[in-house]
Amino acid sequence: MMSDRLFIFDTTLRDGEQVPGCQLNTIEKIQIAKQLEQLGVDVIEAGFPISSPGDFNSIVEISKAVTWPTICALTRAVEKDIDVAAESLQYAKRKRIHTGIGTSDSHIRYKFNSTREEIIERAVAAVKYAKKYVEDVEFYAEDAGRTDNEYLARVVEAVIKAGATVVNIPDTTGYCLPEEYGAKIKYLVEHVDGMDKAILSTHCHNDLGMATANTFSGILNGARQAEVTINGIGERAGNTSLEEIAMILKCHKHLNIDTNINTARIYPTSRMVSSLMNMPVQPNKAIVGRNAFAHSSGIHQDGVLKNVSTYEIIDPKEVGLDDNAIVLTARSGRAALKYRLHVNGIDMEDDVKLDNVYQKFLKLADKKKEINDDDLLMLAGADAAETH
Ligand code: KIV
Ligand code: ZN
């Protein structure tokens, strides 16, 4: 049986980068975009170009640096935003404009002081305007999670008729229950005319810790694009994490839904984003947390030693984690250090740089029994800061 394809839309560089204190410069964004390309994401949302010249420039440079994934720029349903987005995407080999407007009664009343009818008109006008520049236009119905389904279906139908190729149904406030979010997607699939001309996309926030469950429920009910971030970073409690969705679908093959994600690149990508954004990953984070594959209780260790399947549902190698991790101590050499840096997404080909980090490593290793991955990232980060 042919499997269904789920498109992975990564918004680490847009929604993820909205986290206070996690701002990246253009060079760092290019580094992450190239890593995302290797990871196999279908779409990279590279920024919100009207928001700042820095964001605009990053989209231009990412468009030049990346070949395969579609590059996407976010706008409000405002002509000037769309003009600037189109300009920022001029070098992209595949390009998408992501425009939209709030559709919940709360947004319509308090953000726009408007009416439901007028919001539909503005949504349609924005999609038509974006279509003048690009073929691939995604529309977001902000706060769709709290928008009533009947009205939402009218909005979705109107924007598809106007030419939207993808329609994003964000649970902007992370309010929905998985059942409710899944039912919303199902309602749209069943009630919108023209649904064969567009893909529905999930975009779930994690305020109640349900972003992944909601996204998964949306996929089971017909959404075929998932908007995600590495390590689940994003506004407030964050977005759905890419690694969780990719591994759920990989572990549950009977669902017959595939992604293009090369899962062996997940761990290095996670470490790269964590280190460049200066945002540690919680130790018990699913898939990429330090303890995600660590067995500490005696009963579990005993079981795993007898047969790893007793307590492990994923082979750590599948996500790029070498379980025979070399433990770094004061007796380790440069080769071991270089290898462990590589596992953490840092390739240190320059011998002088490697030696600098190695000298720092030896000093720390004299004080600590073992140097863990967080220590390594701190050492590499300190070295990069000194040499800039
Ligand atoms: O959460 C949200 O609604 C968004 C939109 C701008 C897509 O990030
Ligand atoms: Zn969002």
mmCIF file with all atom_site columns, C-alpha atoms in Angstrom, residues 87-256:
data_model
loop_
_atom_site.group_PDB
_atom_site.id
_atom_site.type_symbol
_atom_site.label_atom_id
_atom_site.label_alt_id
_atom_site.label_comp_id
_atom_site.label_asym_id
_atom_site.label_entity_id
_atom_site.label_seq_id
_atom_site.pdbx_PDB_ins_code
_atom_site.Cartn_x
_atom_site.Cartn_y
_atom_site.Cartn_z
_atom_site.occupancy
_atom_site.B_iso_or_equiv
_atom_site.pdbx_formal_charge
_atom_site.auth_seq_id
_atom_site.auth_comp_id
_atom_site.auth_asym_id
_atom_site.auth_atom_id
_atom_site.pdbx_PDB_model_num
ATOM 1   C CA . GLU A 1 87  ? 11.359  40.881 -2.390 1.00 0.00 ? 87  GLU A CA 1
ATOM 2   C CA . SER A 1 88  ? 13.058  38.912 0.394  1.00 0.00 ? 88  SER A CA 1
ATOM 3   C CA . LEU A 1 89  ? 12.364  35.661 -1.491 1.00 0.00 ? 89  LEU A CA 1
ATOM 4   C CA . GLN A 1 90  ? 13.810  36.824 -4.805 1.00 0.00 ? 90  GLN A CA 1
ATOM 5   C CA . TYR A 1 91  ? 16.702  34.294 -4.748 1.00 0.00 ? 91  TYR A CA 1
ATOM 6   C CA . ALA A 1 92  ? 14.745  31.313 -3.439 1.00 0.00 ? 92  ALA A CA 1
ATOM 7   C CA . LYS A 1 93  ? 14.607  28.343 -5.792 1.00 0.00 ? 93  LYS A CA 1
ATOM 8   C CA . ARG A 1 94  ? 11.197  27.414 -4.351 1.00 0.00 ? 94  ARG A CA 1
ATOM 9   C CA . LYS A 1 95  ? 9.284   30.100 -2.542 1.00 0.00 ? 95  LYS A CA 1
ATOM 10  C CA . ARG A 1 96  ? 6.158   30.506 -0.455 1.00 0.00 ? 96  ARG A CA 1
ATOM 11  C CA . ILE A 1 97  ? 4.422   33.500 1.079  1.00 0.00 ? 97  ILE A CA 1
ATOM 12  C CA . HIS A 1 98  ? 2.634   32.744 4.358  1.00 0.00 ? 98  HIS A CA 1
ATOM 13  C CA . THR A 1 99  ? -0.028  35.355 4.931  1.00 0.00 ? 99  THR A CA 1
ATOM 14  C CA . GLY A 1 100 ? -2.991  35.456 7.273  1.00 0.00 ? 100 GLY A CA 1
ATOM 15  C CA . ILE A 1 101 ? -5.218  37.119 9.808  1.00 0.00 ? 101 ILE A CA 1
ATOM 16  C CA . GLY A 1 102 ? -6.919  36.350 13.139 1.00 0.00 ? 102 GLY A CA 1
ATOM 17  C CA . THR A 1 103 ? -10.272 34.605 12.800 1.00 0.00 ? 103 THR A CA 1
ATOM 18  C CA . SER A 1 104 ? -11.446 34.046 16.387 1.00 0.00 ? 104 SER A CA 1
ATOM 19  C CA . ASP A 1 105 ? -14.078 36.417 17.758 1.00 0.00 ? 105 ASP A CA 1
ATOM 20  C CA . SER A 1 106 ? -11.520 37.661 20.263 1.00 0.00 ? 106 SER A CA 1
ATOM 21  C CA . HIS A 1 107 ? -9.051  38.609 17.505 1.00 0.00 ? 107 HIS A CA 1
ATOM 22  C CA . ILE A 1 108 ? -11.751 40.054 15.252 1.00 0.00 ? 108 ILE A CA 1
ATOM 23  C CA . ARG A 1 109 ? -13.096 42.248 18.018 1.00 0.00 ? 109 ARG A CA 1
ATOM 24  C CA . TYR A 1 110 ? -10.031 43.259 20.036 1.00 0.00 ? 110 TYR A CA 1
ATOM 25  C CA . LYS A 1 111 ? -7.194  43.137 17.484 1.00 0.00 ? 111 LYS A CA 1
ATOM 26  C CA . PHE A 1 112 ? -9.026  44.354 14.408 1.00 0.00 ? 112 PHE A CA 1
ATOM 27  C CA . ASN A 1 113 ? -12.195 46.016 15.703 1.00 0.00 ? 113 ASN A CA 1
ATOM 28  C CA . SER A 1 114 ? -13.783 44.378 12.697 1.00 0.00 ? 114 SER A CA 1
ATOM 29  C CA . THR A 1 115 ? -16.487 41.922 11.654 1.00 0.00 ? 115 THR A CA 1
ATOM 30  C CA . ARG A 1 116 ? -16.446 38.328 10.466 1.00 0.00 ? 116 ARG A CA 1
ATOM 31  C CA . GLU A 1 117 ? -17.435 39.345 6.927  1.00 0.00 ? 117 GLU A CA 1
ATOM 32  C CA . GLU A 1 118 ? -14.748 41.988 6.672  1.00 0.00 ? 118 GLU A CA 1
ATOM 33  C CA . ILE A 1 119 ? -12.106 39.502 7.897  1.00 0.00 ? 119 ILE A CA 1
ATOM 34  C CA . ILE A 1 120 ? -13.025 37.116 5.089  1.00 0.00 ? 120 ILE A CA 1
ATOM 35  C CA . GLU A 1 121 ? -12.668 39.970 2.593  1.00 0.00 ? 121 GLU A CA 1
ATOM 36  C CA . ARG A 1 122 ? -9.247  40.895 3.964  1.00 0.00 ? 122 ARG A CA 1
ATOM 37  C CA . ALA A 1 123 ? -8.109  37.252 3.938  1.00 0.00 ? 123 ALA A CA 1
ATOM 38  C CA . VAL A 1 124 ? -9.168  36.786 0.308  1.00 0.00 ? 124 VAL A CA 1
ATOM 39  C CA . ALA A 1 125 ? -7.560  40.061 -0.759 1.00 0.00 ? 125 ALA A CA 1
ATOM 40  C CA . ALA A 1 126 ? -4.251  39.110 0.901  1.00 0.00 ? 126 ALA A CA 1
ATOM 41  C CA . VAL A 1 127 ? -4.135  35.702 -0.776 1.00 0.00 ? 127 VAL A CA 1
ATOM 42  C CA . LYS A 1 128 ? -4.947  37.212 -4.182 1.00 0.00 ? 128 LYS A CA 1
ATOM 43  C CA . TYR A 1 129 ? -2.296  39.888 -3.684 1.00 0.00 ? 129 TYR A CA 1
ATOM 44  C CA . ALA A 1 130 ? 0.355   37.300 -2.692 1.00 0.00 ? 130 ALA A CA 1
ATOM 45  C CA . LYS A 1 131 ? -0.591  35.190 -5.730 1.00 0.00 ? 131 LYS A CA 1
ATOM 46  C CA . LYS A 1 132 ? 0.625   38.032 -7.962 1.00 0.00 ? 132 LYS A CA 1
ATOM 47  C CA . TYR A 1 133 ? 4.145   37.251 -6.741 1.00 0.00 ? 133 TYR A CA 1
ATOM 48  C CA . VAL A 1 134 ? 4.239   33.490 -6.080 1.00 0.00 ? 134 VAL A CA 1
ATOM 49  C CA . GLU A 1 135 ? 2.273   30.393 -6.987 1.00 0.00 ? 135 GLU A CA 1
ATOM 50  C CA . ASP A 1 136 ? 2.641   28.824 -3.535 1.00 0.00 ? 136 ASP A CA 1
ATOM 51  C CA . VAL A 1 137 ? 0.618   30.836 -0.997 1.00 0.00 ? 137 VAL A CA 1
ATOM 52  C CA . GLU A 1 138 ? -0.119  29.569 2.493  1.00 0.00 ? 138 GLU A CA 1
ATOM 53  C CA . PHE A 1 139 ? -2.885  31.204 4.523  1.00 0.00 ? 139 PHE A CA 1
ATOM 54  C CA . TYR A 1 140 ? -3.003  31.118 8.364  1.00 0.00 ? 140 TYR A CA 1
ATOM 55  C CA . ALA A 1 141 ? -6.226  31.611 10.287 1.00 0.00 ? 141 ALA A CA 1
ATOM 56  C CA . GLU A 1 142 ? -4.659  32.906 13.489 1.00 0.00 ? 142 GLU A CA 1
ATOM 57  C CA . ASP A 1 143 ? -6.312  31.545 16.651 1.00 0.00 ? 143 ASP A CA 1
ATOM 58  C CA . ALA A 1 144 ? -8.181  28.960 14.583 1.00 0.00 ? 144 ALA A CA 1
ATOM 59  C CA . GLY A 1 145 ? -8.092  26.803 17.716 1.00 0.00 ? 145 GLY A CA 1
ATOM 60  C CA . ARG A 1 146 ? -10.680 29.150 19.284 1.00 0.00 ? 146 ARG A CA 1
ATOM 61  C CA . THR A 1 147 ? -12.539 29.940 16.056 1.00 0.00 ? 147 THR A CA 1
ATOM 62  C CA . ASP A 1 148 ? -15.910 28.263 15.636 1.00 0.00 ? 148 ASP A CA 1
ATOM 63  C CA . ASN A 1 149 ? -15.789 25.546 13.018 1.00 0.00 ? 149 ASN A CA 1
ATOM 64  C CA . GLU A 1 150 ? -18.611 26.784 10.838 1.00 0.00 ? 150 GLU A CA 1
ATOM 65  C CA . TYR A 1 151 ? -17.076 30.228 10.389 1.00 0.00 ? 151 TYR A CA 1
ATOM 66  C CA . LEU A 1 152 ? -13.580 28.758 10.014 1.00 0.00 ? 152 LEU A CA 1
ATOM 67  C CA . ALA A 1 153 ? -14.843 26.532 7.182  1.00 0.00 ? 153 ALA A CA 1
ATOM 68  C CA . ARG A 1 154 ? -16.153 29.637 5.379  1.00 0.00 ? 154 ARG A CA 1
ATOM 69  C CA . VAL A 1 155 ? -12.758 31.345 5.742  1.00 0.00 ? 155 VAL A CA 1
ATOM 70  C CA . VAL A 1 156 ? -10.888 28.259 4.533  1.00 0.00 ? 156 VAL A CA 1
ATOM 71  C CA . GLU A 1 157 ? -13.180 27.809 1.548  1.00 0.00 ? 157 GLU A CA 1
ATOM 72  C CA . ALA A 1 158 ? -12.819 31.460 0.551  1.00 0.00 ? 158 ALA A CA 1
ATOM 73  C CA . VAL A 1 159 ? -9.012  31.481 0.707  1.00 0.00 ? 159 VAL A CA 1
ATOM 74  C CA . ILE A 1 160 ? -8.718  28.239 -1.251 1.00 0.00 ? 160 ILE A CA 1
ATOM 75  C CA . LYS A 1 161 ? -10.969 29.751 -3.900 1.00 0.00 ? 161 LYS A CA 1
ATOM 76  C CA . ALA A 1 162 ? -8.652  32.777 -3.932 1.00 0.00 ? 162 ALA A CA 1
ATOM 77  C CA . GLY A 1 163 ? -5.682  30.493 -4.644 1.00 0.00 ? 163 GLY A CA 1
ATOM 78  C CA . ALA A 1 164 ? -4.213  29.354 -1.292 1.00 0.00 ? 164 ALA A CA 1
ATOM 79  C CA . THR A 1 165 ? -2.258  26.111 -1.756 1.00 0.00 ? 165 THR A CA 1
ATOM 80  C CA . VAL A 1 166 ? -1.888  25.401 1.966  1.00 0.00 ? 166 VAL A CA 1
ATOM 81  C CA . VAL A 1 167 ? -4.197  26.456 4.804  1.00 0.00 ? 167 VAL A CA 1
ATOM 82  C CA . ASN A 1 168 ? -2.709  26.611 8.279  1.00 0.00 ? 168 ASN A CA 1
ATOM 83  C CA . ILE A 1 169 ? -5.011  25.994 11.257 1.00 0.00 ? 169 ILE A CA 1
ATOM 84  C CA . PRO A 1 170 ? -3.030  27.352 14.218 1.00 0.00 ? 170 PRO A CA 1
ATOM 85  C CA . ASP A 1 171 ? -3.910  26.600 17.797 1.00 0.00 ? 171 ASP A CA 1
ATOM 86  C CA . THR A 1 172 ? -2.194  29.891 18.572 1.00 0.00 ? 172 THR A CA 1
ATOM 87  C CA . THR A 1 173 ? -2.867  29.844 22.316 1.00 0.00 ? 173 THR A CA 1
ATOM 88  C CA . GLY A 1 174 ? -2.359  26.104 22.868 1.00 0.00 ? 174 GLY A CA 1
ATOM 89  C CA . TYR A 1 175 ? -5.919  25.852 24.163 1.00 0.00 ? 175 TYR A CA 1
ATOM 90  C CA . CYS A 1 176 ? -7.395  22.912 22.221 1.00 0.00 ? 176 CYS A CA 1
ATOM 91  C CA . LEU A 1 177 ? -7.784  19.359 23.455 1.00 0.00 ? 177 LEU A CA 1
ATOM 92  C CA . PRO A 1 178 ? -6.418  16.719 21.042 1.00 0.00 ? 178 PRO A CA 1
ATOM 93  C CA . GLU A 1 179 ? -9.898  15.370 20.334 1.00 0.00 ? 179 GLU A CA 1
ATOM 94  C CA . GLU A 1 180 ? -11.214 18.860 19.660 1.00 0.00 ? 180 GLU A CA 1
ATOM 95  C CA . TYR A 1 181 ? -8.331  19.844 17.374 1.00 0.00 ? 181 TYR A CA 1
ATOM 96  C CA . GLY A 1 182 ? -8.643  16.583 15.417 1.00 0.00 ? 182 GLY A CA 1
ATOM 97  C CA . ALA A 1 183 ? -12.398 17.144 15.072 1.00 0.00 ? 183 ALA A CA 1
ATOM 98  C CA . LYS A 1 184 ? -11.736 20.648 13.732 1.00 0.00 ? 184 LYS A CA 1
ATOM 99  C CA . ILE A 1 185 ? -9.490  19.279 10.962 1.00 0.00 ? 185 ILE A CA 1
ATOM 100 C CA . LYS A 1 186 ? -12.039 16.550 10.195 1.00 0.00 ? 186 LYS A CA 1
ATOM 101 C CA . TYR A 1 187 ? -14.828 19.141 10.027 1.00 0.00 ? 187 TYR A CA 1
ATOM 102 C CA . LEU A 1 188 ? -12.843 21.181 7.486  1.00 0.00 ? 188 LEU A CA 1
ATOM 103 C CA . VAL A 1 189 ? -11.980 18.121 5.396  1.00 0.00 ? 189 VAL A CA 1
ATOM 104 C CA . GLU A 1 190 ? -15.658 17.181 5.286  1.00 0.00 ? 190 GLU A CA 1
ATOM 105 C CA . HIS A 1 191 ? -17.294 20.600 4.880  1.00 0.00 ? 191 HIS A CA 1
ATOM 106 C CA . VAL A 1 192 ? -15.005 22.760 2.749  1.00 0.00 ? 192 VAL A CA 1
ATOM 107 C CA . ASP A 1 193 ? -15.568 22.760 -1.001 1.00 0.00 ? 193 ASP A CA 1
ATOM 108 C CA . GLY A 1 194 ? -12.286 22.661 -2.934 1.00 0.00 ? 194 GLY A CA 1
ATOM 109 C CA . MET A 1 195 ? -10.356 20.807 -0.213 1.00 0.00 ? 195 MET A CA 1
ATOM 110 C CA . ASP A 1 196 ? -8.729  18.735 -2.989 1.00 0.00 ? 196 ASP A CA 1
ATOM 111 C CA . LYS A 1 197 ? -6.902  21.912 -4.151 1.00 0.00 ? 197 LYS A CA 1
ATOM 112 C CA . ALA A 1 198 ? -5.084  22.633 -0.872 1.00 0.00 ? 198 ALA A CA 1
ATOM 113 C CA . ILE A 1 199 ? -3.328  20.960 2.041  1.00 0.00 ? 199 ILE A CA 1
ATOM 114 C CA . LEU A 1 200 ? -4.357  21.551 5.637  1.00 0.00 ? 200 LEU A CA 1
ATOM 115 C CA . SER A 1 201 ? -1.523  22.327 8.021  1.00 0.00 ? 201 SER A CA 1
ATOM 116 C CA . THR A 1 202 ? -1.240  21.976 11.808 1.00 0.00 ? 202 THR A CA 1
ATOM 117 C CA . HIS A 1 203 ? 0.466   24.663 13.895 1.00 0.00 ? 203 HIS A CA 1
ATOM 118 C CA . CYS A 1 204 ? 0.115   23.905 17.587 1.00 0.00 ? 204 CYS A CA 1
ATOM 119 C CA . HIS A 1 205 ? 1.459   25.698 20.640 1.00 0.00 ? 205 HIS A CA 1
ATOM 120 C CA . ASN A 1 206 ? 2.341   23.948 23.849 1.00 0.00 ? 206 ASN A CA 1
ATOM 121 C CA . ASP A 1 207 ? 0.728   26.080 26.579 1.00 0.00 ? 207 ASP A CA 1
ATOM 122 C CA . LEU A 1 208 ? -1.032  23.058 28.080 1.00 0.00 ? 208 LEU A CA 1
ATOM 123 C CA . GLY A 1 209 ? 1.660   20.571 27.069 1.00 0.00 ? 209 GLY A CA 1
ATOM 124 C CA . MET A 1 210 ? -0.515  19.204 24.261 1.00 0.00 ? 210 MET A CA 1
ATOM 125 C CA . ALA A 1 211 ? 1.158   20.565 21.118 1.00 0.00 ? 211 ALA A CA 1
ATOM 126 C CA . THR A 1 212 ? 2.426   17.191 19.922 1.00 0.00 ? 212 THR A CA 1
ATOM 127 C CA . ALA A 1 213 ? -0.817  15.382 20.808 1.00 0.00 ? 213 ALA A CA 1
ATOM 128 C CA . ASN A 1 214 ? -2.849  18.035 18.991 1.00 0.00 ? 214 ASN A CA 1
ATOM 129 C CA . THR A 1 215 ? -0.614  17.934 15.921 1.00 0.00 ? 215 THR A CA 1
ATOM 130 C CA . PHE A 1 216 ? -0.798  14.173 15.839 1.00 0.00 ? 216 PHE A CA 1
ATOM 131 C CA . SER A 1 217 ? -4.576  14.283 16.162 1.00 0.00 ? 217 SER A CA 1
ATOM 132 C CA . GLY A 1 218 ? -4.700  16.769 13.258 1.00 0.00 ? 218 GLY A CA 1
ATOM 133 C CA . ILE A 1 219 ? -2.574  14.419 11.135 1.00 0.00 ? 219 ILE A CA 1
ATOM 134 C CA . LEU A 1 220 ? -4.800  11.439 11.911 1.00 0.00 ? 220 LEU A CA 1
ATOM 135 C CA . ASN A 1 221 ? -7.767  13.496 10.748 1.00 0.00 ? 221 ASN A CA 1
ATOM 136 C CA . GLY A 1 222 ? -6.319  14.577 7.422  1.00 0.00 ? 222 GLY A CA 1
ATOM 137 C CA . ALA A 1 223 ? -3.768  17.384 7.873  1.00 0.00 ? 223 ALA A CA 1
ATOM 138 C CA . ARG A 1 224 ? -0.781  16.718 5.626  1.00 0.00 ? 224 ARG A CA 1
ATOM 139 C CA . GLN A 1 225 ? 1.619   19.433 6.737  1.00 0.00 ? 225 GLN A CA 1
ATOM 140 C CA . ALA A 1 226 ? 2.910   19.878 10.298 1.00 0.00 ? 226 ALA A CA 1
ATOM 141 C CA . GLU A 1 227 ? 4.499   23.137 11.477 1.00 0.00 ? 227 GLU A CA 1
ATOM 142 C CA . VAL A 1 228 ? 7.165   22.343 14.016 1.00 0.00 ? 228 VAL A CA 1
ATOM 143 C CA . THR A 1 229 ? 10.403  23.546 15.572 1.00 0.00 ? 229 THR A CA 1
ATOM 144 C CA . ILE A 1 230 ? 13.602  21.849 16.678 1.00 0.00 ? 230 ILE A CA 1
ATOM 145 C CA . ASN A 1 231 ? 13.474  21.074 20.413 1.00 0.00 ? 231 ASN A CA 1
ATOM 146 C CA . GLY A 1 232 ? 9.910   22.473 20.440 1.00 0.00 ? 232 GLY A CA 1
ATOM 147 C CA . ILE A 1 233 ? 11.172  26.018 20.952 1.00 0.00 ? 233 ILE A CA 1
ATOM 148 C CA . GLY A 1 234 ? 8.824   28.941 20.324 1.00 0.00 ? 234 GLY A CA 1
ATOM 149 C CA . GLU A 1 235 ? 6.613   31.630 21.849 1.00 0.00 ? 235 GLU A CA 1
ATOM 150 C CA . ARG A 1 236 ? 5.753   31.031 25.532 1.00 0.00 ? 236 ARG A CA 1
ATOM 151 C CA . ALA A 1 237 ? 5.716   27.254 26.124 1.00 0.00 ? 237 ALA A CA 1
ATOM 152 C CA . GLY A 1 238 ? 6.832   26.637 22.549 1.00 0.00 ? 238 GLY A CA 1
ATOM 153 C CA . ASN A 1 239 ? 5.640   24.862 19.400 1.00 0.00 ? 239 ASN A CA 1
ATOM 154 C CA . THR A 1 240 ? 5.262   21.215 18.469 1.00 0.00 ? 240 THR A CA 1
ATOM 155 C CA . SER A 1 241 ? 8.674   19.629 18.319 1.00 0.00 ? 241 SER A CA 1
ATOM 156 C CA . LEU A 1 242 ? 9.846   18.273 14.983 1.00 0.00 ? 242 LEU A CA 1
ATOM 157 C CA . GLU A 1 243 ? 11.678  15.326 16.485 1.00 0.00 ? 243 GLU A CA 1
ATOM 158 C CA . GLU A 1 244 ? 8.596   14.074 18.319 1.00 0.00 ? 244 GLU A CA 1
ATOM 159 C CA . ILE A 1 245 ? 6.351   14.077 15.230 1.00 0.00 ? 245 ILE A CA 1
ATOM 160 C CA . ALA A 1 246 ? 9.049   12.493 13.026 1.00 0.00 ? 246 ALA A CA 1
ATOM 161 C CA . MET A 1 247 ? 9.690   9.707  15.546 1.00 0.00 ? 247 MET A CA 1
ATOM 162 C CA . ILE A 1 248 ? 6.007   9.049  16.317 1.00 0.00 ? 248 ILE A CA 1
ATOM 163 C CA . LEU A 1 249 ? 5.438   8.366  12.623 1.00 0.00 ? 249 LEU A CA 1
ATOM 164 C CA . LYS A 1 250 ? 8.617   6.301  12.369 1.00 0.00 ? 250 LYS A CA 1
ATOM 165 C CA . CYS A 1 251 ? 7.746   4.193  15.445 1.00 0.00 ? 251 CYS A CA 1
ATOM 166 C CA . HIS A 1 252 ? 4.163   3.650  14.308 1.00 0.00 ? 252 HIS A CA 1
ATOM 167 C CA . LYS A 1 253 ? 4.749   2.524  10.744 1.00 0.00 ? 253 LYS A CA 1
ATOM 168 C CA . HIS A 1 254 ? 1.309   0.898  10.563 1.00 0.00 ? 254 HIS A CA 1
ATOM 169 C CA . LEU A 1 255 ? -0.119  4.435  10.165 1.00 0.00 ? 255 LEU A CA 1
ATOM 170 C CA . ASN A 1 256 ? 1.526   4.527  6.738  1.00 0.00 ? 256 ASN A CA 1
#
